Amino acid sequence: MAVQLKDLIQAGVYPDAETAVQEALRVLWQERPQVRIDVAVHRYRTEDLSVAKAAALAGVSFDRMKEILAARNVPLRLGPETVDEARAEVEAFQRMRS
């Protein structure tokens, strides 16, 4: 017989469903490294996430993240693709510094 969410709440283990789900996700994130990697690859593919940020999310090194992305045939986005993008990055960086 499987434990249900309501059992955990009624037994006083968790005050509410939100807290129980958050704890379950936290444990899943810690105990299953592959989940972290899968989420990092997904977010790299679908968001404007850098390789470095994806690596941090996955809990792996920058070089290992590049290997993971390559193994999954995910194109790497390293640096700006055009001169205009490079200029925009430099300008944004200069604004941040001032």
XYZ file of N, CA and C in Angstrom:
294
model
N 0.848 -1.180 0.000
C 0.000 0.000 0.000
C 0.893 1.244 0.000
N 0.683 2.099 -0.937
C 1.504 3.297 -1.086
C 1.035 4.400 -0.138
N 1.981 5.163 0.328
C 1.674 6.317 1.168
C 1.175 7.436 0.268
N 0.123 8.083 0.699
C -0.430 9.192 -0.063
C -0.093 10.512 0.627
N -0.153 11.564 -0.139
C 0.158 12.894 0.377
C -0.710 13.237 1.590
N -1.984 12.915 1.504
C -2.895 13.231 2.615
C -2.483 12.510 3.897
N -1.895 11.303 3.762
C -1.434 10.570 4.947
C -0.337 11.344 5.671
N 0.580 11.916 4.920
C 1.682 12.679 5.513
C 1.176 13.925 6.232
N 0.172 14.549 5.659
C -0.391 15.763 6.263
C -1.210 15.404 7.507
N -2.062 14.379 7.386
C -2.909 13.978 8.516
C -2.087 13.445 9.688
N -0.935 12.830 9.397
C -0.067 12.316 10.461
C 0.768 13.421 11.099
N 0.683 14.624 10.551
C 1.425 15.749 11.101
C 2.879 15.801 10.672
N 3.244 14.984 9.680
C 4.621 15.001 9.178
C 4.889 16.326 8.471
N 3.899 16.797 7.713
C 3.997 18.079 7.007
C 2.737 18.882 7.294
N 2.865 20.208 7.369
C 1.692 21.026 7.673
C 0.713 21.143 6.507
N 1.234 21.005 5.273
C 0.371 21.152 4.105
C 1.013 20.482 2.894
N 0.242 20.398 1.812
C 0.706 19.728 0.593
C 1.902 20.443 -0.021
N 1.880 21.754 -0.015
C 2.974 22.532 -0.607
C 4.305 22.209 0.067
N 4.306 22.156 1.378
C 5.531 21.850 2.125
C 6.012 20.436 1.827
N 5.089 19.495 1.755
C 5.451 18.104 1.458
C 6.046 17.976 0.064
N 5.445 18.637 -0.900
C 5.944 18.567 -2.276
C 7.314 19.233 -2.379
N 7.490 20.372 -1.732
C 8.786 21.049 -1.770
C 9.880 20.173 -1.173
N 9.580 19.509 -0.077
C 10.556 18.609 0.551
C 10.871 17.426 -0.365
N 9.844 16.876 -0.994
C 10.059 15.752 -1.916
C 10.947 16.174 -3.083
N 10.707 17.359 -3.616
C 11.534 17.856 -4.720
C 12.969 18.110 -4.269
N 13.133 18.645 -3.069
C 14.479 18.891 -2.549
C 15.256 17.582 -2.412
N 14.622 16.563 -1.865
C 15.278 15.265 -1.702
C 15.576 14.647 -3.065
N 14.629 14.722 -3.979
C 14.843 14.207 -5.336
C 16.044 14.891 -5.981
N 16.122 16.203 -5.833
C 17.212 16.995 -6.414
C 18.563 16.577 -5.839
N 18.600 16.294 -4.554
C 19.852 15.903 -3.897
C 20.249 14.468 -4.213
N 19.291 13.581 -4.246
C 19.578 12.149 -4.342
C 19.695 11.620 -5.765
N 19.215 12.364 -6.742
C 19.226 11.868 -8.120
C 19.945 12.856 -9.033
N 21.268 12.727 -9.146
C 22.043 13.653 -9.978
C 21.558 13.712 -11.424
N 21.042 12.602 -11.935
C 20.576 12.592 -13.324
C 19.409 13.552 -13.524
N 18.597 13.724 -12.504
C 17.486 14.679 -12.582
C 18.032 16.090 -12.754
N 19.065 16.429 -11.976
C 19.676 17.764 -12.100
C 20.220 17.973 -13.507
N 20.875 16.953 -14.044
C 21.448 17.060 -15.388
C 20.343 17.217 -16.424
N 19.303 16.398 -16.332
C 18.198 16.480 -17.294
C 17.538 17.856 -17.274
N 17.334 18.401 -16.084
C 16.718 19.728 -15.970
C 17.651 20.797 -16.537
N 18.939 20.690 -16.249
C 19.906 21.669 -16.763
C 19.953 21.641 -18.288
N 19.957 20.459 -18.878
C 19.964 20.345 -20.347
C 18.679 20.933 -20.910
N 17.552 20.622 -20.302
C 16.270 21.165 -20.764
C 16.272 22.690 -20.714
N 16.721 23.237 -19.593
C 16.723 24.698 -19.462
C 17.726 25.341 -20.405
N 18.857 24.683 -20.661
C 19.829 25.212 -21.622
C 19.193 25.262 -23.012
N 18.457 24.218 -23.359
C 17.808 24.162 -24.678
C 16.712 25.209 -24.828
N 15.940 25.428 -23.775
C 14.717 26.219 -23.900
C 14.806 27.638 -23.357
N 15.876 27.944 -22.639
C 16.017 29.279 -22.063
C 17.351 29.876 -22.486
N 17.542 31.112 -22.116
C 18.811 31.776 -22.395
C 19.760 31.496 -21.233
N 20.094 30.218 -21.053
C 20.951 29.776 -19.958
C 22.335 29.485 -20.516
N 23.369 30.021 -19.894
C 24.735 29.783 -20.355
C 25.186 28.380 -19.969
N 26.270 27.929 -20.592
C 26.844 26.628 -20.244
C 27.263 26.636 -18.777
N 27.859 27.734 -18.335
C 28.307 27.827 -16.940
C 27.131 27.714 -15.970
N 26.028 28.386 -16.268
C 24.862 28.316 -15.388
C 24.220 26.934 -15.444
N 24.197 26.330 -16.622
C 23.674 24.964 -16.741
C 24.538 24.000 -15.936
N 25.851 24.187 -15.993
C 26.769 23.331 -15.233
C 26.526 23.479 -13.735
N 26.346 24.711 -13.285
C 26.084 24.945 -11.861
C 24.769 24.288 -11.441
N 23.758 24.408 -12.267
C 22.464 23.798 -11.977
C 22.579 22.277 -11.918
N 23.362 21.711 -12.833
C 23.535 20.256 -12.893
C 24.483 19.733 -11.822
N 25.295 20.623 -11.261
C 26.269 20.192 -10.261
C 27.485 19.527 -10.872
N 27.846 19.968 -12.088
C 29.015 19.416 -12.779
C 29.924 20.559 -13.210
N 31.119 20.220 -13.672
C 32.053 21.243 -14.140
C 31.609 21.790 -15.495
N 32.172 22.931 -15.847
C 31.903 23.551 -17.145
C 32.238 22.580 -18.275
N 33.434 21.968 -18.208
C 33.852 21.040 -19.262
C 32.945 19.816 -19.328
N 32.537 19.312 -18.172
C 31.641 18.142 -18.157
C 30.290 18.510 -18.757
N 29.805 19.716 -18.497
C 28.526 20.144 -19.060
C 28.618 20.218 -20.570
N 29.734 20.720 -21.086
C 29.913 20.757 -22.544
C 29.863 19.347 -23.115
N 30.491 18.389 -22.427
C 30.471 16.993 -22.880
C 29.048 16.431 -22.873
N 28.308 16.730 -21.826
C 26.927 16.246 -21.714
C 26.078 16.815 -22.846
N 26.202 18.108 -23.090
C 25.433 18.738 -24.161
C 25.801 18.149 -25.518
N 27.086 17.958 -25.756
C 27.534 17.382 -27.026
C 27.007 15.960 -27.192
N 27.039 15.173 -26.123
C 26.555 13.791 -26.188
C 25.063 13.730 -26.504
N 24.347 14.776 -26.149
C 22.903 14.837 -26.416
C 22.588 15.638 -27.678
N 23.628 15.924 -28.445
C 23.480 16.666 -29.709
C 22.825 18.030 -29.516
N 23.183 18.683 -28.430
C 22.687 20.033 -28.163
C 23.781 21.001 -28.588
N 23.495 21.879 -29.557
C 24.517 22.829 -30.002
C 24.936 23.773 -28.876
N 26.235 24.003 -28.780
C 26.758 24.918 -27.769
C 26.600 26.356 -28.231
N 26.225 27.209 -27.295
C 26.148 28.649 -27.559
C 27.247 29.288 -26.732
N 28.372 29.489 -27.350
C 29.518 30.057 -26.640
C 29.839 31.420 -27.230
N 29.486 32.443 -26.529
C 29.786 33.792 -26.985
C 28.763 34.304 -27.980
N 28.872 35.571 -28.316
C 27.929 36.192 -29.245
C 28.099 35.645 -30.660
N 26.987 35.623 -31.393
C 27.023 35.101 -32.755
C 27.319 36.182 -33.789
N 27.060 37.436 -33.445
C 27.296 38.516 -34.396
C 28.078 39.634 -33.713
N 28.600 40.536 -34.525
C 29.322 41.692 -33.997
C 28.367 42.567 -33.182
N 27.138 42.724 -33.663
C 26.159 43.531 -32.930
C 25.868 42.947 -31.547
N 25.758 41.617 -31.469
C 25.540 40.979 -30.170
C 26.741 41.209 -29.253
N 27.938 41.144 -29.812
C 29.153 41.368 -29.016
C 29.174 42.796 -28.487
N 28.829 43.753 -29.338
C 28.786 45.153 -28.903
C 27.752 45.346 -27.794
N 26.595 44.732 -27.969
C 25.538 44.855 -26.964
C 25.998 44.276 -25.626
N 26.719 43.162 -25.666
C 27.236 42.567 -24.431
C 28.251 43.482 -23.761
N 29.133 44.081 -24.555
C 30.144 44.988 -24.008
C 29.464 46.201 -23.386
N 28.477 46.762 -24.086
C 27.763 47.923 -23.562
C 27.030 47.581 -22.261
N 26.404 46.418 -22.223
C 25.695 45.999 -21.008
C 26.679 45.822 -19.854
N 27.826 45.250 -20.144
C 28.845 45.058 -19.115
C 29.343 46.405 -18.603
N 29.567 47.348 -19.519
C 30.040 48.671 -19.114
C 29.001 49.390 -18.259
N 27.717 49.231 -18.602
C 26.656 49.848 -17.797
C 26.621 49.239 -16.395
N 26.852 47.939 -16.298
C 26.851 47.276 -14.992
C 27.991 47.778 -14.119
N 29.116 48.086 -14.731
C 30.298 48.515 -13.977
C 30.204 49.958 -13.526
N 29.366 50.769 -14.189
C 29.303 52.190 -13.812
C 28.192 52.494 -12.852
